[in-house]
GROMACS .gro file of C-alpha atoms in nm:
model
  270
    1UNK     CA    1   0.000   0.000   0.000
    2UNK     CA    2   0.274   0.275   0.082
    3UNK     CA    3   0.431   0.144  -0.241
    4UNK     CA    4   0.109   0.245  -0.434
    5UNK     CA    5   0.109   0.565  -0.242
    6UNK     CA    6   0.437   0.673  -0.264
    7UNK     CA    7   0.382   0.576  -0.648
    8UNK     CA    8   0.072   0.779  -0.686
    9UNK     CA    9   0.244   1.085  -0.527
   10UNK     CA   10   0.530   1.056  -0.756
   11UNK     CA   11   0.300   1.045  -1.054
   12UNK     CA   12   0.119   1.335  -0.901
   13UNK     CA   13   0.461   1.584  -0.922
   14UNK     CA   14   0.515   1.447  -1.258
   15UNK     CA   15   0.166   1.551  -1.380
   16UNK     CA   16   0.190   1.894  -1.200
   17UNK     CA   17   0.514   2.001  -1.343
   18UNK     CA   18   0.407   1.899  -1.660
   19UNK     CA   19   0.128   2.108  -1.645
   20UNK     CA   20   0.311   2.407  -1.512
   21UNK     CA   21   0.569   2.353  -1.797
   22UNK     CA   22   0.307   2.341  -2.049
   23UNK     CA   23   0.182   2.681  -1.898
   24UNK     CA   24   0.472   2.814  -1.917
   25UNK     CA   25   0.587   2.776  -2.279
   26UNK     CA   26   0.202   2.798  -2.432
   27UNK     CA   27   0.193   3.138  -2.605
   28UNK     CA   28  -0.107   3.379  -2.424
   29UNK     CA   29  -0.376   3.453  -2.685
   30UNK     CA   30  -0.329   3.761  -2.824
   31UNK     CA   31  -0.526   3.981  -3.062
   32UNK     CA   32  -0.354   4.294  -3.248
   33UNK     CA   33  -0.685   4.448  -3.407
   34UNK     CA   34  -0.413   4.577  -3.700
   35UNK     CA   35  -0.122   4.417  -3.916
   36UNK     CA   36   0.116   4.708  -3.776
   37UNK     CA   37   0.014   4.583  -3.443
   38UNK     CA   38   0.071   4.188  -3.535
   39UNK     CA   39   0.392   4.322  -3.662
   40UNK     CA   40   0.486   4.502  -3.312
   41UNK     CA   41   0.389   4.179  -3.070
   42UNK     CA   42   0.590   3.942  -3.267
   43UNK     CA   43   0.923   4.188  -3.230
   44UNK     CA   44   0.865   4.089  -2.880
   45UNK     CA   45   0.752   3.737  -2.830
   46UNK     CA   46   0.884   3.647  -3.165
   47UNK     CA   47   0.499   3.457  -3.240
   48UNK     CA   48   0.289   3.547  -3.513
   49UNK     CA   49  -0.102   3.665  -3.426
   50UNK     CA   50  -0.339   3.721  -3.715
   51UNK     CA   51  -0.449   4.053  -3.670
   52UNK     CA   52  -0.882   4.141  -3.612
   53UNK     CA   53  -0.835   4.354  -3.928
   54UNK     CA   54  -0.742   4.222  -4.284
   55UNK     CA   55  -0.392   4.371  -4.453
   56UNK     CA   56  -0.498   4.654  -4.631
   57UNK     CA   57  -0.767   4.815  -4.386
   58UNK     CA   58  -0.740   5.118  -4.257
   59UNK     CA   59  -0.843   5.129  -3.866
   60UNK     CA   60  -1.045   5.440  -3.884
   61UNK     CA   61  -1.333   5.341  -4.049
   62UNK     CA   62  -1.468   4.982  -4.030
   63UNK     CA   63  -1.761   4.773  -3.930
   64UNK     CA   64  -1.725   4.515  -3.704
   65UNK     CA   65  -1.893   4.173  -3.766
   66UNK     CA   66  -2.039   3.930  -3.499
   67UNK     CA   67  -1.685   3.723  -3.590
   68UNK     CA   68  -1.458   3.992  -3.495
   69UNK     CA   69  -1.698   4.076  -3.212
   70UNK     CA   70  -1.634   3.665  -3.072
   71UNK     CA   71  -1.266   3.709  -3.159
   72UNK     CA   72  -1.228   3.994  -2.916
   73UNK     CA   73  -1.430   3.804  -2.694
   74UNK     CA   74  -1.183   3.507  -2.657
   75UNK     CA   75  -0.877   3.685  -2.687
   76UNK     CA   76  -0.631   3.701  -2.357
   77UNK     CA   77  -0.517   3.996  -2.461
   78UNK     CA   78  -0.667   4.255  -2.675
   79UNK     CA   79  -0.400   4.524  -2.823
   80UNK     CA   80  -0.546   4.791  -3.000
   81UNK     CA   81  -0.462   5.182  -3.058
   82UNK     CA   82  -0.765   5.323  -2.861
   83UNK     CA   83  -1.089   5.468  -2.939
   84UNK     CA   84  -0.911   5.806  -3.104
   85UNK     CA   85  -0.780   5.616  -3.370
   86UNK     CA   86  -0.988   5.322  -3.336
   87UNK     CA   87  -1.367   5.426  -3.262
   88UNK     CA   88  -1.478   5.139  -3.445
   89UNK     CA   89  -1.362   4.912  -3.155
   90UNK     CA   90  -1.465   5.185  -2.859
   91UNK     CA   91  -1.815   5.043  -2.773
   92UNK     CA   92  -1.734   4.647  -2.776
   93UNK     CA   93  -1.422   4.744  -2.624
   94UNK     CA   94  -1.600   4.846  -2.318
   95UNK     CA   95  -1.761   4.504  -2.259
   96UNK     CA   96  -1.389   4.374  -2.238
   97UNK     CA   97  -1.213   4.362  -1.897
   98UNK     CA   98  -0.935   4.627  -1.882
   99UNK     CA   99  -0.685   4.345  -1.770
  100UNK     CA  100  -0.771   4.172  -2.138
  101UNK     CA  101  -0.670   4.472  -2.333
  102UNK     CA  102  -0.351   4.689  -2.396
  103UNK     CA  103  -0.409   5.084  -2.573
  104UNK     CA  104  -0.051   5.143  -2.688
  105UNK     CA  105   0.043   5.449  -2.512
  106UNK     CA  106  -0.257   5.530  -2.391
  107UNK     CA  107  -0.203   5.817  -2.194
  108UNK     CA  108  -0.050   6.023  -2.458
  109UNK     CA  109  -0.252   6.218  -2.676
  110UNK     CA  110  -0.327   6.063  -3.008
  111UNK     CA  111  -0.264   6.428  -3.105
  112UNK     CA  112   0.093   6.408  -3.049
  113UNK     CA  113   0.153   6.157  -3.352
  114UNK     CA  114  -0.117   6.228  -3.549
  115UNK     CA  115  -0.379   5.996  -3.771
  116UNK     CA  116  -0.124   5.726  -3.834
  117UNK     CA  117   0.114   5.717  -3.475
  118UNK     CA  118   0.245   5.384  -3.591
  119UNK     CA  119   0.457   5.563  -3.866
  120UNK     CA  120   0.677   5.691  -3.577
  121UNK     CA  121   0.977   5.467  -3.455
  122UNK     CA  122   0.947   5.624  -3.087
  123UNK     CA  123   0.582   5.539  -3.055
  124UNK     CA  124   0.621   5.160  -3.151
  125UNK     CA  125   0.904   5.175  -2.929
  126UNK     CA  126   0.699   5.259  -2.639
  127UNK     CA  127   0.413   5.001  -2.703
  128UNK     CA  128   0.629   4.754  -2.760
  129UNK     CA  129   0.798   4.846  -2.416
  130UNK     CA  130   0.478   4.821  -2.252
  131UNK     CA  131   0.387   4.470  -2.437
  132UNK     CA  132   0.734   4.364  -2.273
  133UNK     CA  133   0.629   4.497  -1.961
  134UNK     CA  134   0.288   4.274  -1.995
  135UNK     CA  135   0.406   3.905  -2.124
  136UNK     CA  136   0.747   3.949  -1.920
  137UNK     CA  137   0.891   3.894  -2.266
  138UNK     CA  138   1.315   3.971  -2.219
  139UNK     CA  139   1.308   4.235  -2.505
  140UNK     CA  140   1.636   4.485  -2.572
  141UNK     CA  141   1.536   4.772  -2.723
  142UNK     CA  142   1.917   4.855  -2.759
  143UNK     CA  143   1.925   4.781  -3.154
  144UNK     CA  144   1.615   4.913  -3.227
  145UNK     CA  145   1.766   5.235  -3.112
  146UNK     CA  146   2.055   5.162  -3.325
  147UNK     CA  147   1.869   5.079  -3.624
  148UNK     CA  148   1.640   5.429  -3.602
  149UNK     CA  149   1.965   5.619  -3.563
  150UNK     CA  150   2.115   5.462  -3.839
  151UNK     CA  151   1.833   5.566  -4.019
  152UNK     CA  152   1.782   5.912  -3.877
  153UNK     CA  153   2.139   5.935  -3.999
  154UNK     CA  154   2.098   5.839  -4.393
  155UNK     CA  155   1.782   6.063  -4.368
  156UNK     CA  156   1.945   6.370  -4.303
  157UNK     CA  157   2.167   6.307  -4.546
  158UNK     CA  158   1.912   6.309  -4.750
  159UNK     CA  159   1.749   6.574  -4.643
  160UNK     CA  160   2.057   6.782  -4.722
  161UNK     CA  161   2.076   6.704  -5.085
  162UNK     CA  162   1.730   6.817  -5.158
  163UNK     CA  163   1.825   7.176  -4.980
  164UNK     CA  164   2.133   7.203  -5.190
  165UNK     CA  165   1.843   7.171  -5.504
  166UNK     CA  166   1.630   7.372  -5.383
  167UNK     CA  167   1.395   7.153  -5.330
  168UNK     CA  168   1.154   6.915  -5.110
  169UNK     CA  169   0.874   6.657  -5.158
  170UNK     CA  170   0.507   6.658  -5.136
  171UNK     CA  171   0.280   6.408  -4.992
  172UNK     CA  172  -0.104   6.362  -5.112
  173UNK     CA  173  -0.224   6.295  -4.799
  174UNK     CA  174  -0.062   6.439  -4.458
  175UNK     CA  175  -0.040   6.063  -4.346
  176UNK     CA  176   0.343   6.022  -4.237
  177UNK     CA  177   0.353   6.303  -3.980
  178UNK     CA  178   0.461   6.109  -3.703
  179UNK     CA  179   0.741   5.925  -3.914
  180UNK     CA  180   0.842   6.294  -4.058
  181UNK     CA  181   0.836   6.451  -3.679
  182UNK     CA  182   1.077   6.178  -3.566
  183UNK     CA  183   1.302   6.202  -3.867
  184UNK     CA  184   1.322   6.571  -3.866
  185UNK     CA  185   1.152   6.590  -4.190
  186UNK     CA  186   0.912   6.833  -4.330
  187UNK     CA  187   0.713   6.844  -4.668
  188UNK     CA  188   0.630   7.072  -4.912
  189UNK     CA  189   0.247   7.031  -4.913
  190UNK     CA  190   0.010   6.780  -4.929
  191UNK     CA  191  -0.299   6.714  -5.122
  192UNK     CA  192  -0.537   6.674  -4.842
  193UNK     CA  193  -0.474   6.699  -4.438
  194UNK     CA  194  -0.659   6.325  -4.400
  195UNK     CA  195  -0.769   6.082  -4.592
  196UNK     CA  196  -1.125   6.128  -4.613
  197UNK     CA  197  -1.089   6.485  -4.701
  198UNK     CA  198  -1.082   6.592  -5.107
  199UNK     CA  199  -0.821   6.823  -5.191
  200UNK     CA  200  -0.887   7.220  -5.199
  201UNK     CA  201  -0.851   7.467  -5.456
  202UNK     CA  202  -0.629   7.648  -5.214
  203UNK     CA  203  -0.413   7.362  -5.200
  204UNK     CA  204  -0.426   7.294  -5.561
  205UNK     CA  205  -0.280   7.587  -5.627
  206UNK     CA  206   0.011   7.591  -5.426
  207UNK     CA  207   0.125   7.244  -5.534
  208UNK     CA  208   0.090   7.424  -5.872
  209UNK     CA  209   0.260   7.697  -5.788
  210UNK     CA  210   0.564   7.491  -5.636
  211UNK     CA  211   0.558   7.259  -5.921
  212UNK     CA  212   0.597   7.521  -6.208
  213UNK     CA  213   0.905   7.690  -5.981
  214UNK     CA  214   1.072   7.374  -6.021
  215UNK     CA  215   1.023   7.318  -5.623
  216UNK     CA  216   0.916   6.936  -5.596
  217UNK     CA  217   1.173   6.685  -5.635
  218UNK     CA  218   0.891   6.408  -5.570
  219UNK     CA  219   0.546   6.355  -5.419
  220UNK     CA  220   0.506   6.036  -5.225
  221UNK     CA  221   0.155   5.850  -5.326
  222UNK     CA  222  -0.039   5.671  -5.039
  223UNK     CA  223  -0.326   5.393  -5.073
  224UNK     CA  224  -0.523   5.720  -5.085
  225UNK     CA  225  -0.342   5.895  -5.360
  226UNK     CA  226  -0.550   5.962  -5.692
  227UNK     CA  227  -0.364   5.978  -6.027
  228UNK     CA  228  -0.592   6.148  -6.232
  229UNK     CA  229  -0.582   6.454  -6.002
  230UNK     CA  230  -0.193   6.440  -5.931
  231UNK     CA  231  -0.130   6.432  -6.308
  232UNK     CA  232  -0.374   6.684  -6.377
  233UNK     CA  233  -0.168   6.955  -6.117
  234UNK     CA  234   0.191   6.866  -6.150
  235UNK     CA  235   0.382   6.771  -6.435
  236UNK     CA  236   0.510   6.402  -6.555
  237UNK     CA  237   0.852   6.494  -6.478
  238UNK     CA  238   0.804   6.477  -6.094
  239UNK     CA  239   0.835   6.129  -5.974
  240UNK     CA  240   0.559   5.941  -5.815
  241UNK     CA  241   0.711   5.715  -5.545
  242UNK     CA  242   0.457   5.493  -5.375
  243UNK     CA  243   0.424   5.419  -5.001
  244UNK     CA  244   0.270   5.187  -4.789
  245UNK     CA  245   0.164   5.353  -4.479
  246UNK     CA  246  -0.070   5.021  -4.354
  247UNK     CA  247   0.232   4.809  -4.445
  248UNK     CA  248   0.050   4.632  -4.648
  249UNK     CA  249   0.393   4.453  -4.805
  250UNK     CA  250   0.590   4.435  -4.485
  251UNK     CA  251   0.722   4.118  -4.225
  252UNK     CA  252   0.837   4.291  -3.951
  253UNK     CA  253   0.848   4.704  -3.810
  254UNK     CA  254   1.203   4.714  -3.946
  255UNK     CA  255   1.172   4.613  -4.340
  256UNK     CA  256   0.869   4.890  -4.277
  257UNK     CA  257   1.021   5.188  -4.143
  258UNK     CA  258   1.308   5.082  -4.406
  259UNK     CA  259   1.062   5.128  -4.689
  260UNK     CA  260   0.931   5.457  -4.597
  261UNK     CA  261   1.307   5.550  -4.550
  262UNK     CA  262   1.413   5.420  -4.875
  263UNK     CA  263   1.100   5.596  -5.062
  264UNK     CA  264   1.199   5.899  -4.918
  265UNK     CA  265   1.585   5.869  -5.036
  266UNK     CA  266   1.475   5.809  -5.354
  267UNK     CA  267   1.308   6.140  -5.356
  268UNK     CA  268   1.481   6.286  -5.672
  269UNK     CA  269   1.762   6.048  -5.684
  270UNK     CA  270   1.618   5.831  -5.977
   0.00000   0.00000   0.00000
């Protein structure tokens, strides 16, 4: 009998630190409601999470369906931009408890980065500080800080050359504020302030204006952008140089910021 016992006790530590292995190697549940998002939690628990939204959809206008609404529901942790950028989310949101959900940087205003926040290295730093903070995830932000000076760096140069011209870029849609405020960059003029705005006349005629003076080196042309209308203000010879602000085309934050970068120091240099 104490040889049964002793046997059932043994089998008794084996099952518990099995299960308390298992526990602590099974990935928690999480739920980025955007690719950017997906892209940020895997930088720091290195595991892919399909994000609530599809690819190519912007997060400031969509309709929830009664599948998202059960995805959020069984999620361990919900991690989502906030009702500012995200009002689609705000009301189910609500019904989620707060320890189920991270706002990235939440207590800054959305203000500060503008429309699109997740353009700006410092902000995805942050959220992906607090994501650490959250799984307990051992992640060094040391060569990400490397990596946006590096950048910062090849950017200025940059920068520079246009001056020398005489010249700068235009945007169509004032969508890459944040990444522009990090970088110390500025543009000429955009199209339209936000993407569910048409252009002005005003504004028409500025980009005009800067166009015939031989101003614009390049305008850089968002999911947004419309070609008729660009052609029809500023002549053939500027170059068009498409960007992916939703990152659309990208596999991690790095190959990302790297294409905004590289769009941006081919401004003119074609």
């Amino acid at each position: 009998m104490f040889s049964a016992a002793r046997c059932a006790s043994q089998v008794l530590v084996v099952l518990m630190f099995w299960c308390t292995s298992a526990i602590a190697v099974s990935p928690i549940s999480i739920l980025p409601s955007t690719h950017v998002l997906s892209l940020m939690v895997k930088e720091v628990t290195g595991d892919k999470h399909e994000p609530l939204l599809s690819t190519n959809v912007s997060p400031h206008d969509f309709s929830l369906k009664p599948s998202h609404v059960r995805r959020l529901q069984k999620a361990e942790l919900v991690v989502w931009f906030g009702p500012a950028i995200e009002p689609y989310l705000a009301k189910v949101m609500r019904q989620i408890p707060d320890d189920k959900q991270l706002i990235i940087n939440q207590d800054l205003s959305a203000s500060n980065y503008g429309g699109h926040p997740w353009t700006s290295p410092e902000y995805l730093l942050q959220g992906m500080q607090q994501l650490r903070q959250y799984t307990g995830r051992a992640w060094n932000s040391q060569e990400w800080v490397q990596q946006m000076t590096q950048l910062k760096a090849e950017l200025a140069a940059s920068t520079r050359d246009m001056s020398q011209k005489n010249q700068g870029y235009l945007v169509y849609h004032d969508g890459i504020s944040a990444f522009e405020t990090y970088f110390g960059l500025a543009h000429l003029a955009s199209f339209t302030n936000a993407d569910d705005q048409p252009p002005g006349a005003q504004q028409l005629a500025i980009i005009a204006q800067l166009d015939k003076d031989n101003k614009v080196a390049c305008i850089l042309m968002d999911h947004e952008a419309q070609p008729k209308l660009v052609n029809a203000v500023i002549k053939s010879s500027v170059e068009r140089i498409k960007i992916d602000i939703l990152a659309t085309k990208s596999h991690s934050l790095m190959t990302y910021l790297t294409s905004l970068q590289k769009a941006l120091l081919g401004c003119g240099h074609s």
